[in-house]
XYZ file of C-alpha atoms in Angstrom:
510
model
C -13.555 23.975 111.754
C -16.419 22.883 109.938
C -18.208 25.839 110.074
C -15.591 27.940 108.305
C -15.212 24.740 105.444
C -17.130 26.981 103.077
C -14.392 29.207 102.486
C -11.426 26.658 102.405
C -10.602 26.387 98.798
C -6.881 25.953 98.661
C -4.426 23.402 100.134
C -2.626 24.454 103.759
C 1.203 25.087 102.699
C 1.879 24.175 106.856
C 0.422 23.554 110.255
C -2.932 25.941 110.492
C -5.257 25.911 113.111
C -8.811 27.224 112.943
C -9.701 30.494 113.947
C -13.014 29.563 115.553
C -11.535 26.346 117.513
C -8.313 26.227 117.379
C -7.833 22.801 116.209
C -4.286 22.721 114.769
C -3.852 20.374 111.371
C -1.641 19.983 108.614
C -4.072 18.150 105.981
C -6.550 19.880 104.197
C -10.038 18.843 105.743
C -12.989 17.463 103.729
C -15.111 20.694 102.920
C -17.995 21.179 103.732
C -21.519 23.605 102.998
C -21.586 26.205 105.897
C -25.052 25.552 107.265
C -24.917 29.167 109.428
C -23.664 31.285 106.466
C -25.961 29.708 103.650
C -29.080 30.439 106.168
C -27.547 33.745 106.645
C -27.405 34.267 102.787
C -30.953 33.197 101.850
C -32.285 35.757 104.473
C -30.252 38.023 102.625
C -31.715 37.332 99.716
C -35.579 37.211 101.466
C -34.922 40.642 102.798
C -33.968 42.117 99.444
C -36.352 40.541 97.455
C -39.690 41.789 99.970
C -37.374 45.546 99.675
C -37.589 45.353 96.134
C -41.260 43.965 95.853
C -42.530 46.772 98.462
C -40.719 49.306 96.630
C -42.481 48.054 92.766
C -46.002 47.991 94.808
C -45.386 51.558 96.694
C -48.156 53.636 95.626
C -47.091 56.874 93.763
C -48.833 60.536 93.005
C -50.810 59.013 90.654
C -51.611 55.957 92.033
C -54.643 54.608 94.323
C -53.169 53.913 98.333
C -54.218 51.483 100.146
C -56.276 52.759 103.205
C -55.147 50.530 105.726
C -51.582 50.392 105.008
C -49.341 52.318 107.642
C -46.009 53.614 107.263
C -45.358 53.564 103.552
C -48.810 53.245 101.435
C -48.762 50.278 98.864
C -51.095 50.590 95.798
C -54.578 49.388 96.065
C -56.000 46.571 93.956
C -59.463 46.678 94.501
C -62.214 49.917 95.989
C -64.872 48.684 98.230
C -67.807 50.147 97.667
C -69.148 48.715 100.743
C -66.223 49.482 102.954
C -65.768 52.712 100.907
C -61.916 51.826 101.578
C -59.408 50.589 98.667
C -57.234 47.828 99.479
C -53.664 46.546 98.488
C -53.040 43.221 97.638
C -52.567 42.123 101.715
C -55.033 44.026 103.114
C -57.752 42.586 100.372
C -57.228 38.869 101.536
C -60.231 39.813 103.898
C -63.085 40.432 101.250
C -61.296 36.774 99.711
C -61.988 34.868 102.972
C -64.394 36.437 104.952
C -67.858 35.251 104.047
C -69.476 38.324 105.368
C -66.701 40.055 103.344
C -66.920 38.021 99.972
C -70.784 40.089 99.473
C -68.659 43.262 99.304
C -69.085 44.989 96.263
C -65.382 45.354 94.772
C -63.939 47.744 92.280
C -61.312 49.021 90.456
C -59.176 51.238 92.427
C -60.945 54.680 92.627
C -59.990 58.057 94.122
C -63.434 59.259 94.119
C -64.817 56.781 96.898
C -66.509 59.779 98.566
C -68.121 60.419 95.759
C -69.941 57.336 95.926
C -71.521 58.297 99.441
C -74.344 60.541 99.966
C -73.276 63.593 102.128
C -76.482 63.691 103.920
C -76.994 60.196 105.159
C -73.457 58.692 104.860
C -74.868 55.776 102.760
C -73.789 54.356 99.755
C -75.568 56.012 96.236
C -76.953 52.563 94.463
C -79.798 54.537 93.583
C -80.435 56.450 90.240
C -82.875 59.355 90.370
C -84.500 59.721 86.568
C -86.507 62.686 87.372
C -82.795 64.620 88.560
C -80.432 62.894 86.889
C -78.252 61.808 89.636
C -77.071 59.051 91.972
C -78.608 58.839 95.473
C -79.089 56.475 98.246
C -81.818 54.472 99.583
C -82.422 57.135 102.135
C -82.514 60.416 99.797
C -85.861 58.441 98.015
C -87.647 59.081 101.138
C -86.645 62.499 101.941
C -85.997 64.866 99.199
C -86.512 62.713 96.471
C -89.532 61.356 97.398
C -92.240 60.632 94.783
C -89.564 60.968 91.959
C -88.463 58.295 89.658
C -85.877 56.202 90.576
C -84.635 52.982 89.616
C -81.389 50.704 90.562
C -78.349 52.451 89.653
C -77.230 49.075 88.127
C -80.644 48.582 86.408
C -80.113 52.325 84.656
C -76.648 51.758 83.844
C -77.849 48.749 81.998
C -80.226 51.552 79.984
C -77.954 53.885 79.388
C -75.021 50.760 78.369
C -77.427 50.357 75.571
C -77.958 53.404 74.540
C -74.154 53.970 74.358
C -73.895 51.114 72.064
C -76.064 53.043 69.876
C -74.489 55.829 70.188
C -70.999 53.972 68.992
C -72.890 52.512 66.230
C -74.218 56.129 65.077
C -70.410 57.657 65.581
C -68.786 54.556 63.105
C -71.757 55.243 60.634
C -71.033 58.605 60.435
C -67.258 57.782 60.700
C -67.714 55.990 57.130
C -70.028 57.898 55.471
C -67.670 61.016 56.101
C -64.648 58.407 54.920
C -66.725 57.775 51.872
C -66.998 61.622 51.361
C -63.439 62.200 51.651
C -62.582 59.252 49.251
C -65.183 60.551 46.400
C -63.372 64.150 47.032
C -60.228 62.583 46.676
C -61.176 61.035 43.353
C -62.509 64.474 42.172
C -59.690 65.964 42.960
C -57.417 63.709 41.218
C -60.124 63.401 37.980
C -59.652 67.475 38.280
C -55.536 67.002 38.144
C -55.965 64.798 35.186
C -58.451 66.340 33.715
C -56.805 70.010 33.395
C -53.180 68.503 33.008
C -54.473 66.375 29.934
C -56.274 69.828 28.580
C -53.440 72.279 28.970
C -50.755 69.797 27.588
C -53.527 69.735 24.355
C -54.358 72.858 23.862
C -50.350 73.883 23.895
C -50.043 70.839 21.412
C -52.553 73.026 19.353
C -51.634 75.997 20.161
C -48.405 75.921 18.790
C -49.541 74.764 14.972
C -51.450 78.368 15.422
C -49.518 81.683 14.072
C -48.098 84.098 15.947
C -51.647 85.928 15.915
C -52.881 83.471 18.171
C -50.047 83.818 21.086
C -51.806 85.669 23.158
C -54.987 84.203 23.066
C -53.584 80.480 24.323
C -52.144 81.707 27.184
C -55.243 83.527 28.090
C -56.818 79.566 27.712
C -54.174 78.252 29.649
C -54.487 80.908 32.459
C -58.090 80.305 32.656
C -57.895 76.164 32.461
C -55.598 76.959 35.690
C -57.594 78.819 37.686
C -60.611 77.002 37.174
C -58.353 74.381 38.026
C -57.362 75.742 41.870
C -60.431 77.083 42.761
C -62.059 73.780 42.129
C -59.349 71.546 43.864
C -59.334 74.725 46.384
C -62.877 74.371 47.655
C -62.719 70.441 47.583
C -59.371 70.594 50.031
C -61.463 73.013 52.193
C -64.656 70.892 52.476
C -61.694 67.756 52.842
C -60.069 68.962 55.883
C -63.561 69.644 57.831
C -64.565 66.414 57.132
C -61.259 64.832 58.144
C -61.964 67.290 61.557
C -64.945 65.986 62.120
C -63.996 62.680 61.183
C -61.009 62.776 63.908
C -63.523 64.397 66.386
C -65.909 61.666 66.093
C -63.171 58.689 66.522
C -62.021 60.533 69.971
C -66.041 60.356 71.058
C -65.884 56.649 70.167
C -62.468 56.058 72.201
C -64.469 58.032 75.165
C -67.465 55.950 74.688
C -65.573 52.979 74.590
C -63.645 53.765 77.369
C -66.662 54.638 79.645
C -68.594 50.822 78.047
C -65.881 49.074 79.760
C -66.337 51.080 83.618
C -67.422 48.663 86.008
C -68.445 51.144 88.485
C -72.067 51.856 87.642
C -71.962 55.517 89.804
C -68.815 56.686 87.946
C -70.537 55.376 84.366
C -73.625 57.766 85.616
C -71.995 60.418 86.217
C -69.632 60.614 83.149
C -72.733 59.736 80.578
C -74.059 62.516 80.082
C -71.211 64.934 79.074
C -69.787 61.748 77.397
C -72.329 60.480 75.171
C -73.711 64.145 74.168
C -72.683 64.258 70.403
C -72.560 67.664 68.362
C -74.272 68.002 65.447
C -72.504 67.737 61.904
C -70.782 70.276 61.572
C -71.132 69.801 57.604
C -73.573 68.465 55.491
C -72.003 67.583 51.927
C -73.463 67.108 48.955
C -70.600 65.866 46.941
C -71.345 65.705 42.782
C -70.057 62.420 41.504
C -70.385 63.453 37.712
C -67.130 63.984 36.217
C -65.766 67.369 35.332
C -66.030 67.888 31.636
C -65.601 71.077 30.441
C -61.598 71.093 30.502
C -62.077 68.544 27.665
C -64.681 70.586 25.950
C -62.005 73.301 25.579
C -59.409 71.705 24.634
C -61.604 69.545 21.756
C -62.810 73.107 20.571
C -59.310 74.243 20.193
C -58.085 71.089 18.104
C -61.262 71.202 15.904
C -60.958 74.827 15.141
C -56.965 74.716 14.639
C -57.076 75.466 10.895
C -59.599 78.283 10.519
C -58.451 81.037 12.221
C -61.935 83.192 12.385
C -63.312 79.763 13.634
C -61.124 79.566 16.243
C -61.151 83.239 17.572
C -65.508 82.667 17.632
C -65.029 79.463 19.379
C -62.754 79.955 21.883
C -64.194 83.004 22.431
C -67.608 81.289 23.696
C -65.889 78.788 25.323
C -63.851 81.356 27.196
C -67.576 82.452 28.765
C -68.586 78.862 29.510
C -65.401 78.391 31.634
C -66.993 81.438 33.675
C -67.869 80.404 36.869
C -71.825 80.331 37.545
C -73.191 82.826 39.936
C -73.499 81.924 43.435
C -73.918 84.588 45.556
C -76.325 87.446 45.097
C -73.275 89.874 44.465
C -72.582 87.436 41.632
C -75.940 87.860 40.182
C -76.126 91.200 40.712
C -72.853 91.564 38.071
C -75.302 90.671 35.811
C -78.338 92.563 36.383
C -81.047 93.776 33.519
C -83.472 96.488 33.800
C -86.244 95.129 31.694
C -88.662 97.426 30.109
C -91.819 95.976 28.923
C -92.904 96.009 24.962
C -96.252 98.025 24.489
C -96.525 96.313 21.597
C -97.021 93.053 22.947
C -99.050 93.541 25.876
C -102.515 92.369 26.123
C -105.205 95.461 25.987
C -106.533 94.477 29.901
C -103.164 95.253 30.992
C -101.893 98.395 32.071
C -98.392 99.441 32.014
C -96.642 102.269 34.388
C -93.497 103.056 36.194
C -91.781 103.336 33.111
C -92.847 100.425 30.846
C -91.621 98.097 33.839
C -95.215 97.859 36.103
C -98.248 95.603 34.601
C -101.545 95.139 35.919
C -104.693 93.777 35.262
C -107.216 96.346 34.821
C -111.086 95.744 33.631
C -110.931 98.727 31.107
C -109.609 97.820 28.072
C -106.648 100.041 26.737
C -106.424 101.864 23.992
C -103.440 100.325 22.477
C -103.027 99.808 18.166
C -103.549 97.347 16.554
C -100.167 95.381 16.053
C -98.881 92.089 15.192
C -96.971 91.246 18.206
C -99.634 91.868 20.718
C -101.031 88.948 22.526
C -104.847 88.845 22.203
C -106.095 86.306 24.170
C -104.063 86.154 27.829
C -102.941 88.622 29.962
C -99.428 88.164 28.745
C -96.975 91.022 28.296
C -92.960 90.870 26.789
C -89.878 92.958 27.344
C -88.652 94.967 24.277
C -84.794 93.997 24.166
C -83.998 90.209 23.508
C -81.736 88.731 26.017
C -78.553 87.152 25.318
C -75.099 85.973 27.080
C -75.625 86.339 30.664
C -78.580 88.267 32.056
C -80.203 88.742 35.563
C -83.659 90.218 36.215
C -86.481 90.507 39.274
C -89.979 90.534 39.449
C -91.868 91.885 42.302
C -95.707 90.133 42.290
C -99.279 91.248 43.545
C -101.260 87.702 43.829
C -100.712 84.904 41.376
C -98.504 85.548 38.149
C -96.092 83.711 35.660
C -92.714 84.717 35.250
C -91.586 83.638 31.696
C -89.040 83.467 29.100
C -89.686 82.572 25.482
C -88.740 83.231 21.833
C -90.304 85.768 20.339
C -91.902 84.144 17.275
C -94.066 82.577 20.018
C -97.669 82.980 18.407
C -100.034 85.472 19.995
C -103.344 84.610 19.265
C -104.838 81.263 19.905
C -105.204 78.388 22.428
C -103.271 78.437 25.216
C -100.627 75.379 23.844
C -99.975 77.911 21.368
C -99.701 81.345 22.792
C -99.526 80.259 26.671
C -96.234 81.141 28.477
C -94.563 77.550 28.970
C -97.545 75.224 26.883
C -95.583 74.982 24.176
C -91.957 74.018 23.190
C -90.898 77.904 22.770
C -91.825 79.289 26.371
C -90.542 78.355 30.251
C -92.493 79.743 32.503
C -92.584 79.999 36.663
C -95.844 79.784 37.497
C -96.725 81.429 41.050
C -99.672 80.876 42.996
C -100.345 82.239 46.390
C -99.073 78.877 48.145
C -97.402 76.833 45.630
C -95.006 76.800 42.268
C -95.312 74.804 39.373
C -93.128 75.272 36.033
C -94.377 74.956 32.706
C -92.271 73.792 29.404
C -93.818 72.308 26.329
C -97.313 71.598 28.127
C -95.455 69.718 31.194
C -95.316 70.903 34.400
C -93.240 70.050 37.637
C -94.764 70.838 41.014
C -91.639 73.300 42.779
C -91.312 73.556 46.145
C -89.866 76.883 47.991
C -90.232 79.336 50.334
C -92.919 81.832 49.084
C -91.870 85.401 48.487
C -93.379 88.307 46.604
C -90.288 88.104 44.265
C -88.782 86.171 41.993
C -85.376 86.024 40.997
C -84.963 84.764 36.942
C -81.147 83.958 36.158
C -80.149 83.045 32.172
C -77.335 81.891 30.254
C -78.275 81.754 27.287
C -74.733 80.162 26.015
C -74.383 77.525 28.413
C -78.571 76.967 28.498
C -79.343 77.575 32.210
C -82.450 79.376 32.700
C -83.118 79.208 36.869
C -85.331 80.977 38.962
C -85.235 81.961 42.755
C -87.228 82.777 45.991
C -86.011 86.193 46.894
C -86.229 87.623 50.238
C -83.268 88.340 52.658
C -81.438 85.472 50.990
C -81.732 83.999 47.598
C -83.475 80.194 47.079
C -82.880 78.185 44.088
C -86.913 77.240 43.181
C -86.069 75.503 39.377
C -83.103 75.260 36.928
C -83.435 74.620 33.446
C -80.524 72.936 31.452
C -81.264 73.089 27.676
C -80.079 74.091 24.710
C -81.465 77.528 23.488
C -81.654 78.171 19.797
C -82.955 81.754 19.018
C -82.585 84.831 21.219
C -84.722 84.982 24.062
C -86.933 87.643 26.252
C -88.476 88.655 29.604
C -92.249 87.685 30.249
C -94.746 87.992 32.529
C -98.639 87.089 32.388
C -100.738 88.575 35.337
C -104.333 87.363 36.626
C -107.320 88.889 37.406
C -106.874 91.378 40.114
C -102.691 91.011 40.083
C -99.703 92.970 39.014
C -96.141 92.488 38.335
C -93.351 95.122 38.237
C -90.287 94.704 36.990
C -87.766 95.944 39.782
C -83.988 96.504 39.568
C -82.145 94.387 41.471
C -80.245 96.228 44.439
C-alpha cells in the first residue's frame, strides 16, 4: 500500500500482500514518502519543541511570574507600572499592539510592584516628596503632603542620577589616591629591605676585620639594624592593609552605585539612594614620608670609617647606637626621659623671684637682693637652669600670662641688646615664645609664626645628639607646636624669660 511505502526498504523474497489493503504482489513497489506518518512526525516534533520551550521559560523561586499566566507561571519580561502586572513574553504582545496599551509605562521585571502603589489611594507613586524623602502619588500631594515640596519622581531621579555620578567620580578619586598610597608604601618598604639588607651585609663585612673585642658589640648593631628594620616595615604593612580595606570597600560602593545608575525604575532608584550613595568617612588619613630612609647607611658608613681605631669605633658606634633609638611618640615615651630642672640663682635677673625650690620664677617689682655675678642676666627678665643638658632630655613648663620657653648655650652674653642677650635673637638661643593667643619661635633674630592649641604648658623635648629640639601644647594630650632640626655644638640648658606681671614654674612631668 502506499501508505506503508515508507517502511519498505528491502526486496519481497515471495508473494506479500499489504497489511492495510490487502493487495497481493510479488514485485517490489516504487516507494514512496508516507504523507500520514511524516505529518504525524513533525507534530511530534512541534509538541516537543513548545514542551521544551515552556519548560526553559517556566518561572522559578527566583524568578518574576507572569500575572496572567494560568496553570504553570512562565517568567515575565516586562512590569507594568501602569497595569501594576508583569507580563511573559505572550501575555506582553498587548502593551506591543494596543495603542492605548503602547503609553504603558514598562519595566524590568520587578517583585516589588506593590511597592510602587500608594496604600492609601491605590494609585501609582510618580511623585517624589523632597520635604519627606519618599515616593507618593498625585493624590497624597493634596492630602497629607500638602504644601510640601514635591517634584516628578522622574525629574528627581534625574537630580539625584547626577549626583551619583559625582559620587562615582569622588569613590575612583579616592580609589587612586589610596592606590598611590599603597604604591609609595610599597616602595618604602622595599627601599627599607634594601636599605637594612645592604647595611647588615656591611657592617658584618666590617665587623669581621675587627678583633675578637669587638664580637659582641656587632651583633648588638646587627640586632638593632633588625629591629628598626620590622618595626618600620611593621607599621607600613599595618597602615597597607587599611588602606587596601578601604580601598576594597570603596570599589564595592562603586559596583553598588553603578549598579543602581543603570535602574530604569525611577521609584526603586529612590528608594535605594539614600542608603546607597551614603559614603563613610576615611577611615585613615595618611601622611606617607617620601624621603628615603637613611640612617641604616649612616651606621654602617660609621662602622667602615672607624674599622681601624678601635677607641674610635667603640665612641662612634656608641652614638650611633642612640641615634638608631626610636624618637618619642607617645607621652609615656617622653616621660622615659623626663628632667627636673632647677633654676641657676646665679643667672636670674634681680626682678625675678625664685621659689618652690629653685624651679618657680616670677616677675616681681622689688628688686632682689642677689650678688653680683658674672652669669646673671642684667637687662631681661631671663633666668637659666643650673645643670647643662645633654643626650636625651624632657622638661615642662607651667605659665602665668605671656613667657618664653628657651634653650641656649651658656656662653650666651648677659648684658646688652636684646640680639645679644635675648633668648632666640641671636645664633646661640631657640626660644618658644608664648603670648596669650598666639606662638611665634625665635632663632638667630628670625621668627616663625606657630600655630597650636593654647595651653598653660609647654612641653620642650631635646636631643641633643641627633639635634631635635621640639616643643608641645600640653593638656590632656600632647601637640607638636615647632621642631627644630640642627646641629648643636656645645652643651645646652633650660630657659625661661617671664613678663611683667607673669610667672613660670618648672613642673615635673607626671
Amino acid at each position: 500500500h502506499p501508505e506503508l511505502s515508507f517502511y519498505i526498504s528491502s526486496p519481497l523474497p515471495s508473494e506479500q500482500h499489504c497489511p492495510l489493503c490487502g493487495d497481493k504482489s510479488r514485485r517490489r513497489p516504487d516507494l514512496k514518502k508516507s504523507v500520514v506518518l511524516s505529518e504525524l512526525v513533525e507534530d511530534l516534533k512541534k509538541t516537543g519543541l513548545r514542551a521544551a520551550a515552556a519548560d526553559l521559560c517556566s518561572a522559578g523561586p527566583e524568578d518574576v511570574a507572569c500575572d496572567v499566566c494560568s496553570g504553570r507561571k512562565l517568567k515575565a519580561v516586562k512590569s507594568c507600572l501602569v497595569c501594576v502586572v508583569s507580563y511573559c513574553e505572550e501575555h506582553l504582545q498587548g502593551h506591543y499592539e494596543a495603542a492605548p496599551l503602547k503609553k504603558h509605562q514598562l519595566v524590568e521585571p520587578s517583585k516589588k510592584l506593590q511597592e510602587k502603589i500608594c496604600s492609601l489611594h491605590d494609585e501609582v507613586k510618580k511623585i517624589f516628596c523632597r520635604t519627606d524623602q519618599q515616593c507618593i502619588c498625585y493624590l497624597c500631594t493634596m492630602d497629607q503632603h500638602r504644601g510640601h515640596e514635591t517634584v516628578p519622581a522622574a525629574a528627581e531621579r534625574s537630580q539625584k542620577q547626577k549626583e551619583l555620578e559625582g559620587s562615582r567620580l569622588n569613590i575612583q578619586q579616592r580609589i587612586q589616591e589610596r592606590e598611590k598610597d599603597v604604591k609609595l608604601l610599597q616602595q618604602q618598604m622595599f627601599a627599607i629591605n634594601v636599605s637594612a639588607d645592604e647595611a647588615v651585609e656591611h657592617s658584618e663585612e666590617s665587623f669581621t676585620q675587627m678583633i675578637r673585642l669587638l664580637q659582641n658589640r656587632s651583633l648588638e648593631v646587627k640586632r638593632q639594624l633588625r629591629s628598626q628594620q620590622q618595626t618600620a616595615v611593621s607599621g607600613l604593612k599595618e597602615l597597607e592593609e587599611k588602606l587596601q580595606q578601604e580601598i576594597a570597600e570603596l570599589k564595592r560602593k562603586d559596583v553598588q552605585l553603578e549598579q543602581l545608575a543603570h535602574t530604569e525604575d525611577h521609584t526603586q532608584f529612590l528608594h535605594s539612594y539614600t542608603s546607597v550613595s551614603a559614603l563613610s568617612e576615611p577611615t585613615h588619613s595618611s601622611n606617607i614620608q617620601t624621603a628615603p630612609l637613611r640612617y641604616f647607611e649612616d651606621v654602617a658608613a660609621a662602622v667602615s670609617e672607624s674599622r681601624d681605631k678601635l677607641q674610635d669605633i667603640l665612641r662612634e658606634t656608641e652614638e650611633e647606637k642612640l641615634l638608631l633609638q626610636p624618637q618619642p611618640e607617645s607621652r609615656a615615651d617622653f616621660l622615659q626621659y623626663s628632667q627636673q630642672i632647677t633654676l641657676d640663682p646665679n643667672s636670674v635677673n634681680r626682678k625675678l623671684k625664685l621659689s618652690d625650690g629653685d624651679r618657680k620664677v616670677t616677675f616681681t617689682k622689688e628688686v632682689q637682693p642677689y650678688s653680683d655675678h658674672p652669669d646673671r642676666f642684667t637687662v631681661y627678665l631671663q633666668v637659666l637652669n643650673r645643670e647643662s643638658l645633654t643626650g636625651r632630655s624632657y622638661w615642662e613648663v607651667e605659665r602665668r600670662g605671656g613667657v618664653a620657653v628657651a634653650v641656649t648655650y651658656k656662653n650666651i652674653s648677659r648684658a646688652g641688646g636684646e640680639e645679644e642677650c635675648g633668648f632666640g635673637f641671636n645664633d646661640k638661643s631657640w626660644g618658644l615664645h608664648c603670648y596669650s593667643d598666639s606662638f611665634i619661635f625665635y632663632h638667630n633674630n628670625i621668627h616663625t609664626p606657630v600655630s597650636g592649641p593654647q595651653s598653660s604648658r609647654v612641653g620642650v623635648y631635646l636631643d641633643h645628639r641627633a639635634g631635635i629640639l621640639s616643643f608641645y601644647s600640653v593638656s590632656e594630650t600632647m601637640t607638636l607646636l615647632h621642631r627644630v632640626q640642627t646641629s648643636f655644638t656645645q652643651p645646652l640648658h633650660a630657659g625661661v624669660r617671664v613678663y611683667y606681671g607673669t610667672s613660670a614654674e618648672f613642673v615635673k612631668p607626671e
